[in-house]
Each structure stands twice: as structure tokens, then as C-alpha cells.
Amino acid sequence: MKPLLNRNCWAVILGLFGLVCDQAWSYKILGLFPHPGASHFHFFEPVLKGLAAAGHEVTVVSHFPKDNPPPNYVDIPLEGMKLLSDSVSFELFEYRPAFSHFMEFFMLYDWGKQACDNALNSAAIKQVLESKVQYDLILVEQFNNDCMLGVAHLLNAPFIGLSSCPLMPWHYDRVGNPINPSYIPALFMGYSEKMSFSQRTANFITAQTFKAMYSWFNDNAANAMIKQRFGDGMPDIKDLQKRTSMMFVNQHYSLSGPKPLTPAVIEIGGAHIQEFKELDPELKKLLDTADHGVIYISWGSMIRAETLPEDKRNAILSALGSFKQRVIWKWENETLPNQPSNVYIRKWLPQKEILCHPKVRVFMSHGGLLGSSETAYCGVPVVATPMYGDQYNNAAALEHRGMGVVLPYEQITRDTVYDSLKKALEPATMEKAKQVSYSYRNRPMNPVQTAVWWCEHVVATGGLPLAKSYSTELPWYVYHLLDVNFALHAFNFVYHLCWFWLVKRVCCRGVSAFSEPKVKTN
């Protein structure tokens, strides 16, 4: 009996030791996501669930509480705002001038102000602040307003910024990341890395203008809101931005293009591609029995496909009817006028499961980043019709890599749709898509594991100070070496001025000007 008792005692001791270790390595993590865009949160949620699965206590303030949250995951829901899902009509895109990207900036600015005003004055933020919980780390979306950095400041915890799109022009400075407009396309521009002279000029102007506009409008609005809510003693929002320990960005070089990144910027593109589910029997049969393959159509969670103008809808349907491929279209209505026999519609479809089905040949898309990431992961060619935001850049990146065709919304006709689909169905386009897929899939760690590791590392290092670039402390004229350039140009000017004076003196007065003057004796 004695040996058995000893074994039981050791088992209890080891169990208690393991429990203590788990608690010691368990961090309290807070997520702040005031933006009501469902597609944004779909990218953030797997990271939050991954942290909870790793044993950390995760508290999430968002508009998207879960019905059955997993262990260690607690929702504090935000209320009072309409969710941005199936809320955009095609009428919005009927007239798009050349300066429409600046109009989109002010749309983002307005959304940001509304979301921040709603969140800062919400019961959810009040509950977080009054709970007096000492959080070890805060995850906060950095999109169109930085007002949640005021909450992070009051909680006195390091924070990581999350971006559901590639780095925006106003993101670079806060983490000391260089931006070179000669080959890094600015948001909304629809350029790839390969730009003409005129495109580089427009790209440079847009990148610098967006940075200035964000500072003038968004930063000033954030300052006003956090000081109104928390008092005049709050730091300036620009100082809070520089405290960003790290940024997790929804990009990967294989899709968005290679960029110089500091250690404080981590690519976790495709983090939302998790947990593939079984297709329902009807949909599975529809895909499995498509002898000539499938064309899949979806314009995302925000745009209502049913609002497509009649002429463009009929042009698309006429082109689709001339292909032998089966077509599956995410369509919000029960009926589709003039529907060809090879076209099938559904109000909702499991997108990543469809895209990774071996029978899918082409994806007709609006170029949203979640869908673009999924098609890069699955290796499916794309016909992209970008509508707004980063969709232009995503579509250009897909085309630049040879796995996509850009079909502008204004140019949709029966012939352009047919030609675009025919190009996407070529074997060479599929081959390029598979090359991108291989690089997109094969990484040292999957994106969620990468994010969890870095979250733990930021906490363990007290905010990751060694990855902080000193460039965030430099004045803009020092960062761009304008003072050094001024000094060198000034020296060059004085140097040449001296030579000019010397040559002028020699040429105009002669060599005698340097000899002793003659004295007239007579």
C-alpha cells in the first residue's frame, strides 16, 4: 500500500504544480474593436480564440459577441450601431470620379468618429474601466481612428495594433516602418509594385496627402473625443500611437508584395482561414458533379448583389450562359431574372470551403482582402471587380502575380465579362495561382500560432522595447535628412560661390590684381 500511496501523492503534487504553472503563464488579454464591420472582426476573431485556446483569459469588447464562446473567452458587447453587413448598394459606385479615393477617406473618417463616440460612451468601456482588472496586454484595431488608445493608456498595459488590411499610409510612422512610394502602392490607388512615372507621381502625392489628412482630421477628432471623455490630462494621440508595441497585419508577401518591415510588423495574412467544415449534401453534389468545373461568384458581406443594375446583371448572365462551366452565385434574393440553366444561386455560401474544392476554376469577386486571401490560399484564378478601399490594391496584386484579371465596374459588358473569364480559365493563369498558393500556405508557423507567440513575447518583454525603432522619436525633417541635405547644399553653394568669386577676380582684373601695385615716380 505504501508505494501506491506515494505514487498518488506524487500525482497530486505534479498536478498542483502543473496548475500553478498554467496560472503563472496565463495572461489577461483585452481586445478593443469598436468598428462595426463584420469582415474586419472575422480576421481578428481567430487570433482571440487562439489566445484563449492557449490558456489566456481573453476579454473582447466588440459588436460581435459569440453565442457559445469557447473557454477563457468573455464577450462585453458594444451596442448602438448598425452592423456593416449587406448594407452597400451598387448605386454608390455608378459615378466614381478620379478623386474618389479622397471621398472614401472622408467616409472612413466619418465611420471612425461614429464608432469611437459610440464606444467611448458605451456601457462596455465603462465596465472595463471600472472593473480595475490589470490587463497584461491589449489588442486594438488600428483602422480609421485611434481613440481606443486612450483606454489602453488608462489601463496602463502594452498594446498591439491589428489591421485587417495591408499597412495604411498612416500606420508606417507609428512603428518606424519605412514607406517608399516608388514601389509600395498606397491604399485605394489600385497599383501594383510595378508603376509608371505618372502612377508613381500619383502614388507619392496620395501617400503623403493621406498621412497629412489623417493627422489633421482623424487625430484631432480622436484627441477631442478622448479629452472630452477622460479629461484634459490625456496625452496627445500621436504620442499614444508611438507606444504601439507591434502591429499584426493582414498581408503576406506572396499576395500583397514584398515590403521592408521592421521587427515590430508581423504578417499574419490568412489568419481567418481556419476550421474547414463539411459542405452540405446538396452543395457538395453540385460541386462534385460539375464535369467542366465551377465558376464561383461573390461580392462579399457588405455589397448586396441584388442591387446590381439590370444592364450589368444581364451582361454578366449572358456571358455566363455561354460557358460550359457550372456557376454558383451568392445572391440575396430568391429569384434571379434571366437566369441561365448553368447558374445556381444561394443567399449564403461557405466561401473558403467552396474555393478549396478541386472543381472550382474561377472566382468572380470584388477583391476584398478576406476573399483574396482565401483564393490565394486555395490557388484559384480571379476575375476582380474592385469597388472601394483596399480592393483596388488587392485586385492589382492578383493581376500582377498572373493569377487574376481586373474588370472595372464601369466596363462591365457581355464581351468584357466573357473575355475576362476566358483569360482566367487559361491553364497558365491556374499555374500562377498554384505558385502563389504554395508560398501562401508554406510558412514556419501558421498565422494564428505566430500571433499567439508574439503576444506572449510582448507581455514577457514588457512591451517589446528592443524592437522599437528610434525613427519614431525623430522629427520629420530629421527622419528625411532634410537638415543634412540643407547643410550639404549650403556648403556646396558657398564652395562654388568662392570659386566663382576667385575666377571672376582673375578674369576681370587680370593676374596683376594679385601683384604689388606700381608707384608712379615721375
Short mmCIF file of C-alpha atoms in Angstrom, two decimals:
data_model
loop_
_atom_site.label_atom_id
_atom_site.label_comp_id
_atom_site.label_asym_id
_atom_site.label_seq_id
_atom_site.Cartn_x
_atom_site.Cartn_y
_atom_site.Cartn_z
CA MET A 1 0.00 0.00 0.00
CA LYS A 2 2.83 2.39 0.82
CA PRO A 3 4.29 2.56 -2.72
CA LEU A 4 0.78 3.12 -4.14
CA LEU A 5 0.19 5.93 -1.68
CA ASN A 6 3.49 7.52 -2.64
CA ARG A 7 2.57 7.38 -6.31
CA ASN A 8 -0.76 9.04 -5.58
CA CYS A 9 0.96 11.77 -3.56
CA TRP A 10 3.37 12.43 -6.40
CA ALA A 11 0.49 12.59 -8.86
CA VAL A 12 -1.28 15.19 -6.72
CA ILE A 13 1.90 17.21 -6.33
CA LEU A 14 2.63 17.15 -10.07
CA GLY A 15 -0.98 18.07 -10.84
CA LEU A 16 -0.85 21.04 -8.48
CA PHE A 17 2.49 22.06 -9.94
CA GLY A 18 1.06 21.96 -13.44
CA LEU A 19 -1.95 24.00 -12.35
CA VAL A 20 0.30 26.63 -10.78
CA CYS A 21 2.44 26.75 -13.93
CA ASP A 22 -0.63 27.18 -16.13
CA GLN A 23 -1.83 30.06 -13.97
CA ALA A 24 1.63 31.61 -13.93
CA TRP A 25 1.78 31.59 -17.74
CA SER A 26 -1.83 32.67 -18.21
CA TYR A 27 -2.15 36.33 -19.22
CA LYS A 28 -5.13 38.65 -19.03
CA ILE A 29 -5.70 39.99 -22.55
CA LEU A 30 -8.23 42.61 -23.62
CA GLY A 31 -9.47 43.14 -27.18
CA LEU A 32 -10.93 46.51 -28.25
CA PHE A 33 -12.75 46.51 -31.59
CA PRO A 34 -15.14 49.46 -31.99
CA HIS A 35 -15.58 49.21 -35.78
CA PRO A 36 -18.89 47.53 -36.74
CA GLY A 37 -17.53 45.83 -39.88
CA ALA A 38 -18.15 42.07 -39.80
CA SER A 39 -15.36 41.29 -42.29
CA HIS A 40 -12.84 43.07 -40.05
CA PHE A 41 -13.77 41.06 -37.00
CA HIS A 42 -13.69 37.80 -38.97
CA PHE A 43 -9.95 38.39 -39.30
CA PHE A 44 -9.41 39.27 -35.62
CA GLU A 45 -11.54 36.53 -34.06
CA PRO A 46 -9.26 33.53 -34.80
CA VAL A 47 -6.36 35.32 -33.05
CA LEU A 48 -8.53 35.94 -29.98
CA LYS A 49 -9.75 32.34 -29.96
CA GLY A 50 -6.18 31.12 -30.41
CA LEU A 51 -5.09 33.07 -27.32
CA ALA A 52 -7.99 31.63 -25.34
CA ALA A 53 -7.09 28.11 -26.51
CA ALA A 54 -3.53 28.73 -25.31
CA GLY A 55 -4.90 29.22 -21.79
CA HIS A 56 -5.02 33.01 -21.60
CA GLU A 57 -8.00 34.92 -20.20
CA VAL A 58 -9.38 36.86 -23.17
CA THR A 59 -11.95 39.64 -22.78
CA VAL A 60 -13.36 41.08 -26.03
CA VAL A 61 -15.19 44.39 -26.49
CA SER A 62 -16.85 44.31 -29.92
CA HIS A 63 -20.12 44.39 -31.84
CA PHE A 64 -19.89 40.62 -32.44
CA PRO A 65 -20.47 38.62 -29.25
CA LYS A 66 -20.43 34.84 -29.67
CA ASP A 67 -23.49 32.73 -28.86
CA ASN A 68 -21.29 29.97 -27.41
CA PRO A 69 -17.90 31.45 -26.53
CA PRO A 70 -15.05 28.97 -26.01
CA PRO A 71 -13.39 28.55 -22.60
CA ASN A 72 -11.37 31.55 -21.38
CA TYR A 73 -13.23 33.84 -23.83
CA VAL A 74 -15.55 36.54 -22.43
CA ASP A 75 -17.58 38.99 -24.52
CA ILE A 76 -18.51 42.51 -23.47
CA PRO A 77 -20.79 43.57 -26.34
CA LEU A 78 -20.99 47.05 -27.84
CA GLU A 79 -24.42 48.27 -28.83
CA GLY A 80 -25.96 51.24 -30.60
CA MET A 81 -24.52 50.93 -34.13
CA LYS A 82 -25.78 49.29 -37.30
CA LEU A 83 -23.52 46.48 -38.47
CA LEU A 84 -21.82 46.94 -41.84
CA SER A 85 -23.10 43.77 -43.49
CA ASP A 86 -25.19 43.60 -46.70
CA SER A 87 -25.51 47.37 -46.36
CA VAL A 88 -23.94 48.73 -49.57
CA SER A 89 -25.82 49.18 -52.84
CA PHE A 90 -24.26 49.23 -56.30
CA GLU A 91 -25.80 52.69 -56.74
CA LEU A 92 -22.89 54.02 -54.70
CA PHE A 93 -20.48 53.08 -57.49
CA GLU A 94 -22.36 54.41 -60.51
CA TYR A 95 -20.34 57.65 -60.51
CA ARG A 96 -16.72 57.45 -59.38
CA PRO A 97 -14.55 60.47 -60.26
CA ALA A 98 -10.76 60.36 -60.39
CA PHE A 99 -10.58 61.80 -56.86
CA SER A 100 -12.98 59.22 -55.40
CA HIS A 101 -10.25 57.80 -53.12
CA PHE A 102 -10.24 61.11 -51.25
CA MET A 103 -14.03 60.85 -50.89
CA GLU A 104 -13.53 57.36 -49.46
CA PHE A 105 -11.04 58.76 -46.95
CA PHE A 106 -13.71 61.10 -45.56
CA MET A 107 -16.20 58.22 -45.47
CA LEU A 108 -13.70 56.30 -43.30
CA TYR A 109 -13.18 59.41 -41.19
CA ASP A 110 -16.91 59.71 -40.55
CA TRP A 111 -17.23 56.00 -39.72
CA GLY A 112 -14.33 56.30 -37.31
CA LYS A 113 -15.83 59.23 -35.45
CA GLN A 114 -19.19 57.48 -35.10
CA ALA A 115 -17.63 54.22 -33.91
CA CYS A 116 -15.39 55.99 -31.38
CA ASP A 117 -18.13 58.20 -30.00
CA ASN A 118 -20.33 55.13 -29.58
CA ALA A 119 -17.59 53.02 -27.93
CA LEU A 120 -16.12 55.66 -25.61
CA ASN A 121 -19.56 56.41 -24.17
CA SER A 122 -20.70 52.79 -24.02
CA ALA A 123 -21.51 50.66 -21.00
CA ALA A 124 -18.89 48.17 -22.26
CA ILE A 125 -15.94 50.58 -21.93
CA LYS A 126 -17.31 51.84 -18.62
CA GLN A 127 -17.42 48.25 -17.36
CA VAL A 128 -13.81 47.61 -18.48
CA LEU A 129 -12.50 50.73 -16.76
CA GLU A 130 -14.45 50.22 -13.55
CA SER A 131 -13.51 46.54 -13.24
CA LYS A 132 -9.96 47.54 -12.15
CA VAL A 133 -8.58 44.43 -13.87
CA GLN A 134 -4.85 44.71 -14.54
CA TYR A 135 -4.52 43.51 -18.11
CA ASP A 136 -1.18 42.18 -19.34
CA LEU A 137 -1.84 43.02 -22.99
CA ILE A 138 -4.38 44.88 -25.11
CA LEU A 139 -5.20 44.09 -28.74
CA VAL A 140 -6.78 47.05 -30.54
CA GLU A 141 -7.88 47.57 -34.12
CA GLN A 142 -5.98 50.40 -35.82
CA PHE A 143 -8.08 51.40 -38.79
CA ASN A 144 -9.77 54.78 -39.12
CA ASN A 145 -9.46 56.21 -35.60
CA ASP A 146 -7.17 55.66 -32.62
CA CYS A 147 -9.47 56.68 -29.77
CA MET A 148 -9.16 53.25 -28.11
CA LEU A 149 -5.51 54.06 -27.39
CA GLY A 150 -6.86 56.38 -24.71
CA VAL A 151 -8.45 53.38 -23.00
CA ALA A 152 -5.18 51.44 -23.32
CA HIS A 153 -3.36 54.36 -21.70
CA LEU A 154 -5.74 54.40 -18.72
CA LEU A 155 -5.32 50.63 -18.29
CA ASN A 156 -1.53 51.02 -18.33
CA ALA A 157 -0.85 47.96 -20.46
CA PRO A 158 1.22 47.39 -23.61
CA PHE A 159 -0.86 47.13 -26.76
CA ILE A 160 -0.61 45.54 -30.19
CA GLY A 161 -2.34 47.13 -33.18
CA LEU A 162 -4.29 44.91 -35.56
CA SER A 163 -5.04 45.86 -39.16
CA SER A 164 -7.49 43.87 -41.23
CA CYS A 165 -5.88 45.25 -44.40
CA PRO A 166 -2.29 45.88 -45.52
CA LEU A 167 -0.46 48.75 -43.85
CA MET A 168 -2.18 52.08 -44.46
CA PRO A 169 -0.13 55.27 -45.09
CA TRP A 170 -0.73 56.49 -41.51
CA HIS A 171 0.43 53.19 -39.97
CA TYR A 172 4.07 53.31 -41.02
CA ASP A 173 5.37 56.08 -38.78
CA ARG A 174 3.97 54.70 -35.53
CA VAL A 175 6.10 51.54 -35.79
CA GLY A 176 9.06 53.16 -37.54
CA ASN A 177 8.44 51.32 -40.79
CA PRO A 178 9.79 52.88 -44.00
CA ILE A 179 7.43 53.59 -46.88
CA ASN A 180 8.77 54.10 -50.39
CA PRO A 181 6.04 55.20 -52.84
CA SER A 182 8.24 54.27 -55.79
CA TYR A 183 7.16 50.64 -55.42
CA ILE A 184 4.84 50.41 -52.39
CA PRO A 185 1.31 51.28 -53.60
CA ALA A 186 -0.80 53.49 -51.37
CA LEU A 187 -4.23 52.36 -50.28
CA PHE A 188 -7.12 52.96 -52.75
CA MET A 189 -4.81 53.55 -55.74
CA GLY A 190 -5.14 50.18 -57.48
CA TYR A 191 -1.46 49.97 -58.38
CA SER A 192 0.91 47.03 -58.12
CA GLU A 193 4.61 47.31 -57.29
CA LYS A 194 5.34 48.00 -60.98
CA MET A 195 4.26 51.59 -61.62
CA SER A 196 4.74 54.02 -64.49
CA PHE A 197 6.08 57.54 -63.94
CA SER A 198 2.59 59.04 -63.75
CA GLN A 199 1.46 56.31 -61.36
CA ARG A 200 4.48 56.84 -59.11
CA THR A 201 3.72 60.56 -59.07
CA ALA A 202 0.08 59.98 -58.14
CA ASN A 203 1.11 57.34 -55.60
CA PHE A 204 3.59 59.68 -53.90
CA ILE A 205 1.07 62.54 -53.72
CA THR A 206 -1.66 60.25 -52.38
CA ALA A 207 0.52 58.61 -49.71
CA GLN A 208 1.78 61.93 -48.36
CA THR A 209 -1.65 63.57 -48.58
CA PHE A 210 -3.35 60.71 -46.74
CA LYS A 211 -0.77 60.89 -43.93
CA ALA A 212 -1.35 64.63 -43.59
CA MET A 213 -5.14 64.30 -43.76
CA TYR A 214 -5.18 61.57 -41.12
CA SER A 215 -3.15 63.82 -38.82
CA TRP A 216 -5.34 66.87 -39.44
CA PHE A 217 -8.75 65.21 -39.27
CA ASN A 218 -8.65 61.81 -37.57
CA ASP A 219 -6.01 62.58 -34.94
CA ASN A 220 -7.63 65.86 -34.00
CA ALA A 221 -11.02 64.15 -33.74
CA ALA A 222 -9.56 61.39 -31.53
CA ASN A 223 -7.88 63.96 -29.27
CA ALA A 224 -11.13 65.86 -28.85
CA MET A 225 -13.15 62.73 -28.04
CA ILE A 226 -10.77 61.17 -25.51
CA LYS A 227 -10.26 64.51 -23.73
CA GLN A 228 -13.99 65.08 -23.60
CA ARG A 229 -14.49 61.60 -22.17
CA PHE A 230 -11.46 61.32 -19.86
CA GLY A 231 -10.33 64.90 -19.21
CA ASP A 232 -7.66 67.29 -20.44
CA GLY A 233 -4.84 65.35 -18.78
CA MET A 234 -4.77 62.72 -21.53
CA PRO A 235 -1.63 62.50 -23.71
CA ASP A 236 -1.73 63.59 -27.32
CA ILE A 237 -2.92 60.83 -29.63
CA LYS A 238 0.32 60.99 -31.66
CA ASP A 239 2.30 60.13 -28.52
CA LEU A 240 -0.03 57.22 -27.82
CA GLN A 241 0.37 55.93 -31.38
CA LYS A 242 4.14 55.73 -30.88
CA ARG A 243 3.61 53.42 -27.92
CA THR A 244 2.35 50.69 -30.25
CA SER A 245 4.46 47.66 -29.34
CA MET A 246 3.74 45.79 -32.55
CA MET A 247 1.31 45.55 -35.45
CA PHE A 248 -0.33 42.39 -36.79
CA VAL A 249 -1.18 43.00 -40.44
CA ASN A 250 -3.46 41.09 -42.79
CA GLN A 251 -0.93 40.73 -45.56
CA HIS A 252 1.60 38.21 -46.89
CA TYR A 253 4.37 38.88 -49.37
CA SER A 254 3.12 36.23 -51.79
CA LEU A 255 -0.12 38.19 -52.28
CA SER A 256 0.44 41.80 -51.21
CA GLY A 257 4.04 42.02 -52.42
CA PRO A 258 7.37 42.13 -50.54
CA LYS A 259 7.97 45.20 -48.37
CA PRO A 260 10.70 46.22 -45.92
CA LEU A 261 9.27 45.54 -42.46
CA THR A 262 10.68 46.32 -39.03
CA PRO A 263 10.58 43.59 -36.33
CA ALA A 264 7.50 45.37 -34.94
CA VAL A 265 5.37 44.48 -38.00
CA ILE A 266 4.22 40.87 -38.32
CA GLU A 267 2.41 39.50 -41.37
CA ILE A 268 -0.45 37.19 -40.37
CA GLY A 269 -2.40 37.26 -43.62
CA GLY A 270 -4.91 34.42 -43.82
CA ALA A 271 -5.33 34.09 -40.04
CA HIS A 272 -9.08 33.70 -40.59
CA ILE A 273 -8.62 30.58 -42.76
CA GLN A 274 -9.37 28.03 -40.05
CA GLU A 275 -11.69 25.13 -39.33
CA PHE A 276 -12.90 23.92 -42.72
CA LYS A 277 -16.40 22.47 -42.44
CA GLU A 278 -18.18 19.78 -44.41
CA LEU A 279 -20.26 21.03 -47.31
CA ASP A 280 -23.97 20.32 -47.12
CA PRO A 281 -25.01 17.38 -49.33
CA GLU A 282 -26.78 19.48 -51.98
CA LEU A 283 -23.88 21.89 -52.42
CA LYS A 284 -21.34 19.08 -52.36
CA LYS A 285 -23.19 17.27 -55.12
CA LEU A 286 -23.40 20.47 -57.14
CA LEU A 287 -19.63 20.83 -56.98
CA ASP A 288 -18.66 17.17 -57.31
CA THR A 289 -20.76 16.62 -60.44
CA ALA A 290 -19.51 19.71 -62.30
CA ASP A 291 -17.63 17.89 -65.08
CA HIS A 292 -16.24 21.10 -66.59
CA GLY A 293 -15.55 22.88 -63.32
CA VAL A 294 -17.22 25.68 -61.40
CA ILE A 295 -17.22 29.48 -61.58
CA TYR A 296 -17.95 30.90 -58.13
CA ILE A 297 -19.31 34.47 -57.73
CA SER A 298 -19.47 36.53 -54.54
CA TRP A 299 -19.05 40.25 -53.86
CA GLY A 300 -18.53 39.95 -50.14
CA SER A 301 -20.52 40.57 -47.00
CA MET A 302 -21.19 44.30 -47.45
CA ILE A 303 -22.37 44.65 -51.07
CA ARG A 304 -25.89 43.47 -51.91
CA ALA A 305 -25.59 41.66 -55.25
CA GLU A 306 -29.33 42.05 -55.85
CA THR A 307 -28.82 45.83 -56.32
CA LEU A 308 -26.73 45.24 -59.46
CA PRO A 309 -28.19 47.38 -62.28
CA GLU A 310 -30.24 45.46 -64.81
CA ASP A 311 -27.95 46.12 -67.79
CA LYS A 312 -24.86 44.90 -65.98
CA ARG A 313 -26.70 41.93 -64.47
CA ASN A 314 -27.95 40.83 -67.89
CA ALA A 315 -24.48 41.30 -69.40
CA ILE A 316 -22.95 39.05 -66.75
CA LEU A 317 -25.66 36.41 -67.12
CA SER A 318 -25.37 36.43 -70.93
CA ALA A 319 -21.63 35.84 -70.69
CA LEU A 320 -22.01 33.13 -68.04
CA GLY A 321 -24.60 31.29 -70.14
CA SER A 322 -22.07 30.85 -72.94
CA PHE A 323 -19.66 28.83 -70.77
CA LYS A 324 -19.91 25.11 -70.10
CA GLN A 325 -18.79 25.56 -66.50
CA ARG A 326 -21.35 25.42 -63.70
CA VAL A 327 -21.86 28.78 -61.92
CA ILE A 328 -22.62 29.20 -58.20
CA TRP A 329 -23.55 32.77 -57.26
CA LYS A 330 -24.09 34.31 -53.81
CA TRP A 331 -27.36 36.15 -54.49
CA GLU A 332 -29.52 37.61 -51.72
CA ASN A 333 -32.90 37.18 -53.49
CA GLU A 334 -34.94 34.06 -54.06
CA THR A 335 -35.05 34.67 -57.83
CA LEU A 336 -32.62 35.88 -60.48
CA PRO A 337 -34.21 37.29 -63.67
CA ASN A 338 -32.95 35.76 -66.94
CA GLN A 339 -31.09 33.07 -65.03
CA PRO A 340 -29.27 30.64 -67.41
CA SER A 341 -29.58 26.92 -66.79
CA ASN A 342 -25.96 26.59 -65.65
CA VAL A 343 -26.29 29.29 -62.94
CA TYR A 344 -27.28 28.36 -59.36
CA ILE A 345 -27.96 30.93 -56.65
CA ARG A 346 -27.89 30.89 -52.84
CA LYS A 347 -28.29 33.62 -50.22
CA TRP A 348 -25.27 32.41 -48.27
CA LEU A 349 -22.34 30.19 -49.20
CA PRO A 350 -19.33 28.77 -47.27
CA GLN A 351 -16.71 30.61 -49.29
CA LYS A 352 -13.38 29.09 -48.29
CA GLU A 353 -14.79 25.55 -48.45
CA ILE A 354 -16.02 26.23 -51.99
CA LEU A 355 -12.81 27.90 -53.16
CA CYS A 356 -10.68 24.99 -51.98
CA HIS A 357 -12.87 22.44 -53.77
CA PRO A 358 -10.85 20.89 -56.64
CA LYS A 359 -13.62 21.58 -59.18
CA VAL A 360 -13.56 25.38 -58.75
CA ARG A 361 -11.86 27.07 -61.73
CA VAL A 362 -12.54 30.82 -61.31
CA PHE A 363 -13.64 33.19 -58.55
CA MET A 364 -15.54 36.34 -59.62
CA SER A 365 -15.01 38.73 -56.74
CA HIS A 366 -14.97 42.36 -55.62
CA GLY A 367 -11.36 41.95 -54.49
CA GLY A 368 -11.97 42.06 -50.73
CA LEU A 369 -8.91 41.01 -48.75
CA LEU A 370 -10.52 38.06 -46.96
CA GLY A 371 -11.71 36.59 -50.25
CA SER A 372 -8.42 37.42 -51.97
CA SER A 373 -6.54 35.68 -49.14
CA GLU A 374 -8.75 32.63 -49.46
CA THR A 375 -8.28 32.43 -53.21
CA ALA A 376 -4.50 32.79 -52.75
CA TYR A 377 -4.60 30.00 -50.15
CA CYS A 378 -6.69 27.72 -52.38
CA GLY A 379 -4.90 28.63 -55.62
CA VAL A 380 -7.89 29.76 -57.70
CA PRO A 381 -7.73 32.36 -60.52
CA VAL A 382 -9.78 35.53 -60.01
CA VAL A 383 -11.80 38.00 -62.03
CA ALA A 384 -11.80 41.01 -59.69
CA THR A 385 -14.12 44.00 -59.89
CA PRO A 386 -12.91 46.33 -57.11
CA MET A 387 -15.45 48.70 -55.60
CA TYR A 388 -13.75 50.65 -52.80
CA GLY A 389 -10.93 50.75 -50.26
CA ASP A 390 -8.11 48.22 -50.43
CA GLN A 391 -9.97 46.19 -53.06
CA TYR A 392 -8.20 48.17 -55.82
CA ASN A 393 -4.78 47.19 -54.45
CA ASN A 394 -5.81 43.58 -53.90
CA ALA A 395 -7.10 43.28 -57.47
CA ALA A 396 -3.92 44.86 -58.87
CA ALA A 397 -1.77 42.49 -56.80
CA LEU A 398 -3.67 39.44 -58.08
CA GLU A 399 -3.29 40.60 -61.67
CA HIS A 400 0.41 41.46 -61.19
CA ARG A 401 1.04 37.90 -59.99
CA GLY A 402 -0.60 36.48 -63.08
CA MET A 403 -3.48 34.80 -61.23
CA GLY A 404 -6.12 37.44 -61.77
CA VAL A 405 -7.87 39.70 -64.25
CA VAL A 406 -9.13 43.16 -63.28
CA LEU A 407 -12.57 44.01 -64.71
CA PRO A 408 -13.53 47.60 -63.76
CA TYR A 409 -17.17 48.02 -62.74
CA GLU A 410 -17.71 50.77 -65.31
CA GLN A 411 -16.54 48.47 -68.10
CA ILE A 412 -18.87 45.53 -67.41
CA THR A 413 -20.42 44.36 -70.68
CA ARG A 414 -21.20 40.96 -72.11
CA ASP A 415 -17.92 40.93 -74.08
CA THR A 416 -15.65 42.16 -71.26
CA VAL A 417 -17.07 39.60 -68.84
CA TYR A 418 -16.62 36.82 -71.40
CA ASP A 419 -13.04 37.84 -72.23
CA SER A 420 -12.09 38.16 -68.55
CA LEU A 421 -13.46 34.73 -67.68
CA LYS A 422 -11.81 33.18 -70.72
CA LYS A 423 -8.45 34.64 -69.66
CA ALA A 424 -8.92 33.40 -66.07
CA LEU A 425 -9.75 29.89 -67.33
CA GLU A 426 -6.45 29.56 -69.21
CA PRO A 427 -4.06 26.90 -67.81
CA ALA A 428 -1.28 29.50 -67.41
CA THR A 429 -3.45 31.54 -65.05
CA MET A 430 -4.21 28.47 -62.95
CA GLU A 431 -0.48 27.63 -62.83
CA LYS A 432 0.33 31.12 -61.48
CA ALA A 433 -2.42 30.74 -58.89
CA LYS A 434 -0.92 27.46 -57.68
CA GLN A 435 2.51 29.08 -57.35
CA VAL A 436 1.07 31.83 -55.14
CA SER A 437 -0.84 29.22 -53.14
CA TYR A 438 2.32 27.25 -52.39
CA SER A 439 4.10 30.27 -50.90
CA TYR A 440 0.97 31.47 -49.10
CA ARG A 441 0.42 28.11 -47.39
CA ASN A 442 4.00 27.15 -46.54
CA ARG A 443 5.24 29.14 -43.53
CA PRO A 444 7.29 28.24 -40.44
CA MET A 445 4.15 28.63 -38.30
CA ASN A 446 0.55 29.23 -39.25
CA PRO A 447 -0.67 32.83 -38.78
CA VAL A 448 -2.59 32.23 -35.54
CA GLN A 449 0.33 30.40 -33.91
CA THR A 450 2.59 33.29 -35.00
CA ALA A 451 0.24 35.86 -33.46
CA VAL A 452 -0.08 33.93 -30.18
CA TRP A 453 3.71 33.56 -29.87
CA TRP A 454 4.30 37.27 -30.40
CA CYS A 455 1.52 38.26 -27.98
CA GLU A 456 3.18 36.19 -25.28
CA HIS A 457 6.58 37.63 -26.20
CA VAL A 458 5.33 41.23 -25.97
CA VAL A 459 4.00 40.56 -22.47
CA ALA A 460 7.15 38.73 -21.37
CA THR A 461 9.37 41.60 -22.59
CA GLY A 462 7.25 44.39 -21.14
CA GLY A 463 6.12 45.79 -24.47
CA LEU A 464 8.97 44.63 -26.73
CA PRO A 465 11.15 47.77 -26.32
CA LEU A 466 14.11 46.26 -28.22
CA ALA A 467 12.03 46.16 -31.43
CA LYS A 468 11.19 49.86 -31.14
CA SER A 469 12.71 51.86 -33.97
CA TYR A 470 14.28 55.15 -32.91
CA SER A 471 12.83 56.67 -36.06
CA THR A 472 9.54 57.14 -34.18
CA GLU A 473 11.31 59.73 -31.99
CA LEU A 474 12.79 61.75 -34.85
CA PRO A 475 11.25 64.99 -36.18
CA TRP A 476 10.06 64.61 -39.75
CA TYR A 477 12.82 66.80 -41.17
CA VAL A 478 15.48 64.72 -39.39
CA TYR A 479 13.91 61.42 -40.48
CA HIS A 480 14.05 62.54 -44.11
CA LEU A 481 17.56 64.02 -43.62
CA LEU A 482 16.38 67.44 -44.75
CA ASP A 483 18.74 69.14 -42.27
CA VAL A 484 21.70 67.16 -43.64
CA ASN A 485 20.67 67.89 -47.22
CA PHE A 486 20.33 71.57 -46.39
CA ALA A 487 23.81 71.67 -44.82
CA LEU A 488 25.37 69.85 -47.81
CA HIS A 489 23.65 72.11 -50.31
CA ALA A 490 24.66 75.18 -48.31
CA PHE A 491 28.29 74.02 -48.26
CA ASN A 492 28.13 73.26 -51.99
CA PHE A 493 26.69 76.70 -52.67
CA VAL A 494 29.37 78.51 -50.62
CA TYR A 495 32.12 76.38 -52.17
CA HIS A 496 31.07 77.21 -55.71
CA LEU A 497 30.47 80.85 -54.77
CA CYS A 498 34.07 81.08 -53.59
CA TRP A 499 35.33 79.62 -56.86
CA PHE A 500 33.09 81.96 -58.81
CA TRP A 501 34.49 84.96 -56.91
CA LEU A 502 38.06 83.78 -57.48
CA VAL A 503 37.60 83.16 -61.21
CA LYS A 504 35.80 86.47 -61.68
CA ARG A 505 38.57 88.35 -59.89
CA VAL A 506 41.24 86.71 -62.06
CA CYS A 507 39.41 87.08 -65.37
CA CYS A 508 38.10 90.60 -64.90
CA ARG A 509 41.15 92.26 -63.27
CA GLY A 510 43.97 90.15 -64.65
CA VAL A 511 46.81 88.47 -62.90
CA SER A 512 48.19 91.91 -61.93
CA ALA A 513 45.42 92.18 -59.44
CA PHE A 514 47.46 89.85 -57.22
CA SER A 515 50.84 91.62 -57.63
CA GLU A 516 52.22 94.65 -55.83
CA PRO A 517 50.77 97.91 -57.11
CA LYS A 518 53.19 100.07 -59.17
CA VAL A 519 54.09 103.54 -57.85
CA LYS A 520 54.40 106.32 -60.42
CA THR A 521 57.76 108.06 -59.82
CA ASN A 522 57.53 110.77 -62.44
#
